[in-house]
PDB file of C-alpha atoms in Angstrom:
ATOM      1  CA  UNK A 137      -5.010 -17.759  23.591  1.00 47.00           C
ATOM      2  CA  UNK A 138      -3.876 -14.464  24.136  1.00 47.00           C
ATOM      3  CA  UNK A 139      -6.941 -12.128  22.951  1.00 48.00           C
ATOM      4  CA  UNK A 140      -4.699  -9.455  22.380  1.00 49.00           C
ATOM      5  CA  UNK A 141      -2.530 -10.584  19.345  1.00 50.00           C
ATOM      6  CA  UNK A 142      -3.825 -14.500  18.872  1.00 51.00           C
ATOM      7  CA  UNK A 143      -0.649 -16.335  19.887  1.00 50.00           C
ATOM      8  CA  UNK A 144      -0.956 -18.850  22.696  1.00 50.00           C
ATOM      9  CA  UNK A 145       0.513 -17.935  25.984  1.00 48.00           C
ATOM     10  CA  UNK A 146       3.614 -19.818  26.319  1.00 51.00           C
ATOM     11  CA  UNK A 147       4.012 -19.324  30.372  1.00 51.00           C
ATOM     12  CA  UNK A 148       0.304 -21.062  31.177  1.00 46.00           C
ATOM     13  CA  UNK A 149       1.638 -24.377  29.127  1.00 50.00           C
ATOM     14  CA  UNK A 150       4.745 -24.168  30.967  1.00 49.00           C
ATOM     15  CA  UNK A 151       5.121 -27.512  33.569  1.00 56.00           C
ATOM     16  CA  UNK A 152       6.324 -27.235  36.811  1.00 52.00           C
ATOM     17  CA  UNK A 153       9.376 -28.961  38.138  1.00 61.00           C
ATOM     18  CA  UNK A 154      10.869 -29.379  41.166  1.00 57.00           C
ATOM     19  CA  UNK A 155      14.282 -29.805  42.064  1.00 54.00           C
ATOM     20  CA  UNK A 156      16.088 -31.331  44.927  1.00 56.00           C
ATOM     21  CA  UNK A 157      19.501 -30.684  46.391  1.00 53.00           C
ATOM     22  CA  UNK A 158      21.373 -32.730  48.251  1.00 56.00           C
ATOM     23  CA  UNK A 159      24.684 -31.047  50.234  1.00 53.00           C
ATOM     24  CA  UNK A 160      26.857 -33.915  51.672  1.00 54.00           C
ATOM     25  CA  UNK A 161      28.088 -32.610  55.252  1.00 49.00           C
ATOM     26  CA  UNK A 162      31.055 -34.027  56.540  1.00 52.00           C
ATOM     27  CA  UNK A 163      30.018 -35.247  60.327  1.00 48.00           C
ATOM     28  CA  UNK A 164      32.309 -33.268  61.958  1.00 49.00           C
ATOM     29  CA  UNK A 165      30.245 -30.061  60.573  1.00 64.00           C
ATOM     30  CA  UNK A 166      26.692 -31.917  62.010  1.00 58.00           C
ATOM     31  CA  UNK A 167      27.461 -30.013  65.083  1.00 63.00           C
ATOM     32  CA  UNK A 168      27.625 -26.863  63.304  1.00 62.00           C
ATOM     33  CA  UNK A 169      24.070 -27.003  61.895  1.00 64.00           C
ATOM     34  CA  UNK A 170      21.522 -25.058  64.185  1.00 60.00           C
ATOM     35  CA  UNK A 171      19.183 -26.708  66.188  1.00 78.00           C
ATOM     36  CA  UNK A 172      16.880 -23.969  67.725  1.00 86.00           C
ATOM     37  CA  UNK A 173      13.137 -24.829  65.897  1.00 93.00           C
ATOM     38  CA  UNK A 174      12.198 -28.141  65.577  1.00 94.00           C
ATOM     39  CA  UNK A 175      12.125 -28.455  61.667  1.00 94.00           C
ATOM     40  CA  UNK A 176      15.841 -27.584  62.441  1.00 94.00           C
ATOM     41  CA  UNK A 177      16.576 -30.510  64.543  1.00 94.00           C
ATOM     42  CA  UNK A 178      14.694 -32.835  62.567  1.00 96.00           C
ATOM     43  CA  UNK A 179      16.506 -32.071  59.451  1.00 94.00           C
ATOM     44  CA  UNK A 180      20.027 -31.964  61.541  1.00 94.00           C
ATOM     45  CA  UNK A 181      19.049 -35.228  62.649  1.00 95.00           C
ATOM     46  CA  UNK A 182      18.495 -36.761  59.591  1.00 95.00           C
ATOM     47  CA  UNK A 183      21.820 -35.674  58.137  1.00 93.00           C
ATOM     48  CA  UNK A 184      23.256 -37.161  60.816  1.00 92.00           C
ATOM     49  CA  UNK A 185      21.273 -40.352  60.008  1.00 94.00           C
ATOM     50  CA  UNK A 186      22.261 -40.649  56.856  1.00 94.00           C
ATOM     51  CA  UNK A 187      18.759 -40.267  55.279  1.00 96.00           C
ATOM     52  CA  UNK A 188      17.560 -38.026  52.114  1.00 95.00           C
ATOM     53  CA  UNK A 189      13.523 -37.183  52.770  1.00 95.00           C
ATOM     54  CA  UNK A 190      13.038 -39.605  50.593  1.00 96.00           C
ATOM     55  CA  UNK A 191      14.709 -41.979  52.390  1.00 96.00           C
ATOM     56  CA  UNK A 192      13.342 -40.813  55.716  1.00 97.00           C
ATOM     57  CA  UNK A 193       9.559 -41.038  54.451  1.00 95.00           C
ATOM     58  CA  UNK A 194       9.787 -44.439  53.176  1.00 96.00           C
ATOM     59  CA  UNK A 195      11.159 -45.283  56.580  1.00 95.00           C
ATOM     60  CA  UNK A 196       8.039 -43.941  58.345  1.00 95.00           C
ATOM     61  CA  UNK A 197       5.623 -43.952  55.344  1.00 96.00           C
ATOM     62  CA  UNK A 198       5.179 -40.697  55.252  1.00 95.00           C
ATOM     63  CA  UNK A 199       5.503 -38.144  51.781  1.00 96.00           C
ATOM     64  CA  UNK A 200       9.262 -36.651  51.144  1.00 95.00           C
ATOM     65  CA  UNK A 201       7.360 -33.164  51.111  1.00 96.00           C
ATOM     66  CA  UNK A 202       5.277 -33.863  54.503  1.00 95.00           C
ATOM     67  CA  UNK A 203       9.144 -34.293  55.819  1.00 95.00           C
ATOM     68  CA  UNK A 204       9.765 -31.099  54.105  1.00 95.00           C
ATOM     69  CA  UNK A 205       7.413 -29.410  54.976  1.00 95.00           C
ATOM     70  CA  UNK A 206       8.171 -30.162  58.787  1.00 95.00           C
ATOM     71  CA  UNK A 207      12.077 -29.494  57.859  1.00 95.00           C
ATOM     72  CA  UNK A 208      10.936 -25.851  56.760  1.00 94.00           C
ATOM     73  CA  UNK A 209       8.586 -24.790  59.143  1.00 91.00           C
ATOM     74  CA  UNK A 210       5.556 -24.787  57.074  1.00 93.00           C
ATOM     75  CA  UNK A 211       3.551 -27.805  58.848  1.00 86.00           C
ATOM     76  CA  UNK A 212       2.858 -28.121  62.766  1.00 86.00           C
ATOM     77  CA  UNK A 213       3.328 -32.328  62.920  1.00 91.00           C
ATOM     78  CA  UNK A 214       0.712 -34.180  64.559  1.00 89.00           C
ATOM     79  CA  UNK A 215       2.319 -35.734  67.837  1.00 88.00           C
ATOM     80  CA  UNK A 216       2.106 -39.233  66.361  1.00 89.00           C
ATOM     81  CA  UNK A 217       3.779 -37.982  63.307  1.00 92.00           C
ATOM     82  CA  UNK A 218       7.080 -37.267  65.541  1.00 92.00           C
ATOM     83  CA  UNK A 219       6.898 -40.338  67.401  1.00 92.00           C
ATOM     84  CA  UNK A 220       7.132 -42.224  63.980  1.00 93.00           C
ATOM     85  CA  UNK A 221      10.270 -39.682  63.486  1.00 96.00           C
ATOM     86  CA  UNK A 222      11.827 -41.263  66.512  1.00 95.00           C
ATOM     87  CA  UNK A 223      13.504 -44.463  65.950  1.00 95.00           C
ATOM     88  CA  UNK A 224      14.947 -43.723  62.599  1.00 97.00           C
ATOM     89  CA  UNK A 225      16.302 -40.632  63.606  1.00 97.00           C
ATOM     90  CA  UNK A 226      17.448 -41.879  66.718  1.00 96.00           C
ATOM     91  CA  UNK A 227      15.667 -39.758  69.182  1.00 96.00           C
ATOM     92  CA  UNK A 228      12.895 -38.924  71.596  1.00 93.00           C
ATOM     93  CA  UNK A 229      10.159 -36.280  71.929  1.00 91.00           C
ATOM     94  CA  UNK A 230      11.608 -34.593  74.532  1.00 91.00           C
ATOM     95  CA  UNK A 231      15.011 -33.610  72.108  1.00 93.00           C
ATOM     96  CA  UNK A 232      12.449 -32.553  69.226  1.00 93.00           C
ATOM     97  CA  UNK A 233      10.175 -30.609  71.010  1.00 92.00           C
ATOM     98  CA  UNK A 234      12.655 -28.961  74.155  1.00 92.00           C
ATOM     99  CA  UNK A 235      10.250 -30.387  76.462  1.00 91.00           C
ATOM    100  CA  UNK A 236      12.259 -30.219  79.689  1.00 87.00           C
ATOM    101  CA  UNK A 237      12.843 -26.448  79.346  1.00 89.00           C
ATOM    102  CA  UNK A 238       8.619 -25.641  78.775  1.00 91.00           C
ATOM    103  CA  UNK A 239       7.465 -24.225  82.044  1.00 91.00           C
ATOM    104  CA  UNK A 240       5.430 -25.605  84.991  1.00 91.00           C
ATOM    105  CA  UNK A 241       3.732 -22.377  86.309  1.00 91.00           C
ATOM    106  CA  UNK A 242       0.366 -23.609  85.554  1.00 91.00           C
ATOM    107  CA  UNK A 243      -2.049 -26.485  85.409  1.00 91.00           C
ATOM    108  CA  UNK A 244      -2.631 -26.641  81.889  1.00 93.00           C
ATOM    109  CA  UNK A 245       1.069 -26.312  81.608  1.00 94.00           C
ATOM    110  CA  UNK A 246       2.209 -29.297  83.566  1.00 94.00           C
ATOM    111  CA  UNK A 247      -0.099 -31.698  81.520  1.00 95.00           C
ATOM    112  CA  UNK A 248       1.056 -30.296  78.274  1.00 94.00           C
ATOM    113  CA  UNK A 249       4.524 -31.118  79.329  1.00 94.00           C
ATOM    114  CA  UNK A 250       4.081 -34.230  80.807  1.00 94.00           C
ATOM    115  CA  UNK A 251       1.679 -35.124  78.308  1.00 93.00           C
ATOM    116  CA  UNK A 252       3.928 -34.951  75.844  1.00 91.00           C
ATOM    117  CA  UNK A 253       7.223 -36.514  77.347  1.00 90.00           C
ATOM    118  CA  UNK A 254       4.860 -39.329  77.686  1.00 90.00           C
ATOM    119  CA  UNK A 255       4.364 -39.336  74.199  1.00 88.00           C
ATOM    120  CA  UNK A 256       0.443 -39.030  74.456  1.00 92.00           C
ATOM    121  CA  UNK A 257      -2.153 -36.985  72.650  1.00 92.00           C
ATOM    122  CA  UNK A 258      -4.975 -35.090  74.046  1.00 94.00           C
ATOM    123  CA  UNK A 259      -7.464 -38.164  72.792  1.00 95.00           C
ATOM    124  CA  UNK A 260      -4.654 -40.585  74.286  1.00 95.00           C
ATOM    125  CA  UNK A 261      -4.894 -39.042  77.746  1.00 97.00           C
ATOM    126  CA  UNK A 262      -8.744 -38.346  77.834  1.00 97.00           C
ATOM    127  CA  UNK A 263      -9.133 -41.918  77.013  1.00 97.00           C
ATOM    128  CA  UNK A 264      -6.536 -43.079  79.999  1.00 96.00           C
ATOM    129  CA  UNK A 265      -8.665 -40.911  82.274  1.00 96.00           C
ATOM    130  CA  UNK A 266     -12.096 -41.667  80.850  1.00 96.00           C
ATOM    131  CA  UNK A 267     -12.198 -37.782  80.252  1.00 95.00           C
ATOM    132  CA  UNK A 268     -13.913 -36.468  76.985  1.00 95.00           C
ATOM    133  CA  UNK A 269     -10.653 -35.034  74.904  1.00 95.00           C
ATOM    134  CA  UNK A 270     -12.170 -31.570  74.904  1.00 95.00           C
ATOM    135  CA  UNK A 271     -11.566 -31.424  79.030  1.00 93.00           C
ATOM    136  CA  UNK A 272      -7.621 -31.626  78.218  1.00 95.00           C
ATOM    137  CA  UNK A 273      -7.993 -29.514  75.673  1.00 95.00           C
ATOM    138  CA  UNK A 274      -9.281 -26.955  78.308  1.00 94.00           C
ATOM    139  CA  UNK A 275      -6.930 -27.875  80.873  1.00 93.00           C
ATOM    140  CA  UNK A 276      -4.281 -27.367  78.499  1.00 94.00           C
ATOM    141  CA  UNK A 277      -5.294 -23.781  77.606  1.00 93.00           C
ATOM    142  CA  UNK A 278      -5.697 -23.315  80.978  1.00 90.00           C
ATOM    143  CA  UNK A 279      -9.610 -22.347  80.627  1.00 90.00           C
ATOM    144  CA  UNK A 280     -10.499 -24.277  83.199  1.00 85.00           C
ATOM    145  CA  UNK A 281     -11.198 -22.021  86.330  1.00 70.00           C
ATOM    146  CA  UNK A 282     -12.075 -23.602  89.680  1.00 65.00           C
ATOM    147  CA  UNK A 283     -10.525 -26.851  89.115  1.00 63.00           C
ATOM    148  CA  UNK A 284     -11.807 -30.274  90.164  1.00 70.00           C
ATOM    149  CA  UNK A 285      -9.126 -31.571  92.681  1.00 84.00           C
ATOM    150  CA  UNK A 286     -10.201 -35.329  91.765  1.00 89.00           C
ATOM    151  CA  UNK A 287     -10.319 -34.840  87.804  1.00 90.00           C
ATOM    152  CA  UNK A 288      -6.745 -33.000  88.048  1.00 90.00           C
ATOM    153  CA  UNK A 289      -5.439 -36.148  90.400  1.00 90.00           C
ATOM    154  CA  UNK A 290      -6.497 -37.954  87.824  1.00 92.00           C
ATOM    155  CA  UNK A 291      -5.054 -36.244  84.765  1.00 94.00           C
ATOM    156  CA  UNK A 292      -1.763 -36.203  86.878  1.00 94.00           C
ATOM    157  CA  UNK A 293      -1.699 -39.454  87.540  1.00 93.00           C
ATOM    158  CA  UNK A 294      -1.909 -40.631  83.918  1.00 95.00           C
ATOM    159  CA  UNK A 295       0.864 -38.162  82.602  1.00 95.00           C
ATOM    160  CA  UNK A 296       3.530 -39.461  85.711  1.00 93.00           C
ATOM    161  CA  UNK A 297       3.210 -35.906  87.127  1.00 93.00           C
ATOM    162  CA  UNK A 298       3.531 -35.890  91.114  1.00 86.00           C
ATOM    163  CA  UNK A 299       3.958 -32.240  92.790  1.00 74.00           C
ATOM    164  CA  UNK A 300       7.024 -31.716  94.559  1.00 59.00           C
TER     165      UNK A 300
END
């Protein structure tokens, strides 16, 4: 209630509702969508898939708005998240994420990238090197000074990384 004249507040009974467009896109305007972040490739992707979110998430069992959400640029996906975007959308991690244009300049670079275009997490690797996930973690945030020679062999190893 309202204390100032007694009458009910109309706008705190009013429901929610959300509504959901759909814009068919001819395919030969697919090429014509942009492509620069990845919630802008995923989405471009599914369009050219043929997929609503809905669609898409009961593909991967995932929540239309987790899809959204990763479509707008409001959620950071896990990695295994965008490997389960893969198949269905026909692609790999390296398109999604621009992996082959990250640079190499240091350490904790080069396992990020090659990490990742092997499709591996932090825990993923760690466990492959029988590393504690927090040491790639460092690595990767290059606060690792003063690095072990034999740990870093081994971290390269794992990812496919060999120094030209």
């Amino acid at each position: 209630m309202n204390p100032h004249n007694g009458h009910k507040d109309k706008g705190a009974e009013a429901k929610c509702k959300t509504l959901t467009f759909e814009m068919n896109i001819n395919s030969e305007d697919f090429d014509s969508l942009p492509e620069k972040t990845l919630g802008q490739r995923v989405h471009k992707l599914r369009k050219q898939a043929g997929y609503n979110i809905k669609e898409l998430g009961d593909l991967v069992n995932m929540a239309p708005a987790s899809i959204s959400y990763i479509e707008n640029e409001k959620k950071v996906p896990f990695i295994s998240t965008l490997k389960k975007l893969c198949d269905p959308l026909q692609t790999t991690l390296n398109y999604l994420l621009q992996i082959d244009s990250w640079p190499e300049d240091t350490s904790g670079e080069i396992i990020k990238k090659y990490r990742l275009l092997k499709g591996l997490s932090q825990r993923e690797l760690a466990k492959l090197c029988n590393l504690n996930q927090s040491t790639i973690k460092d690595y990767e945030a290059n606060r690792i000074k003063g690095f072990n020679n034999k740990t870093l062999g081994k971290i390269y190893k794992s990812i496919g990384y060999t120094s030209v």
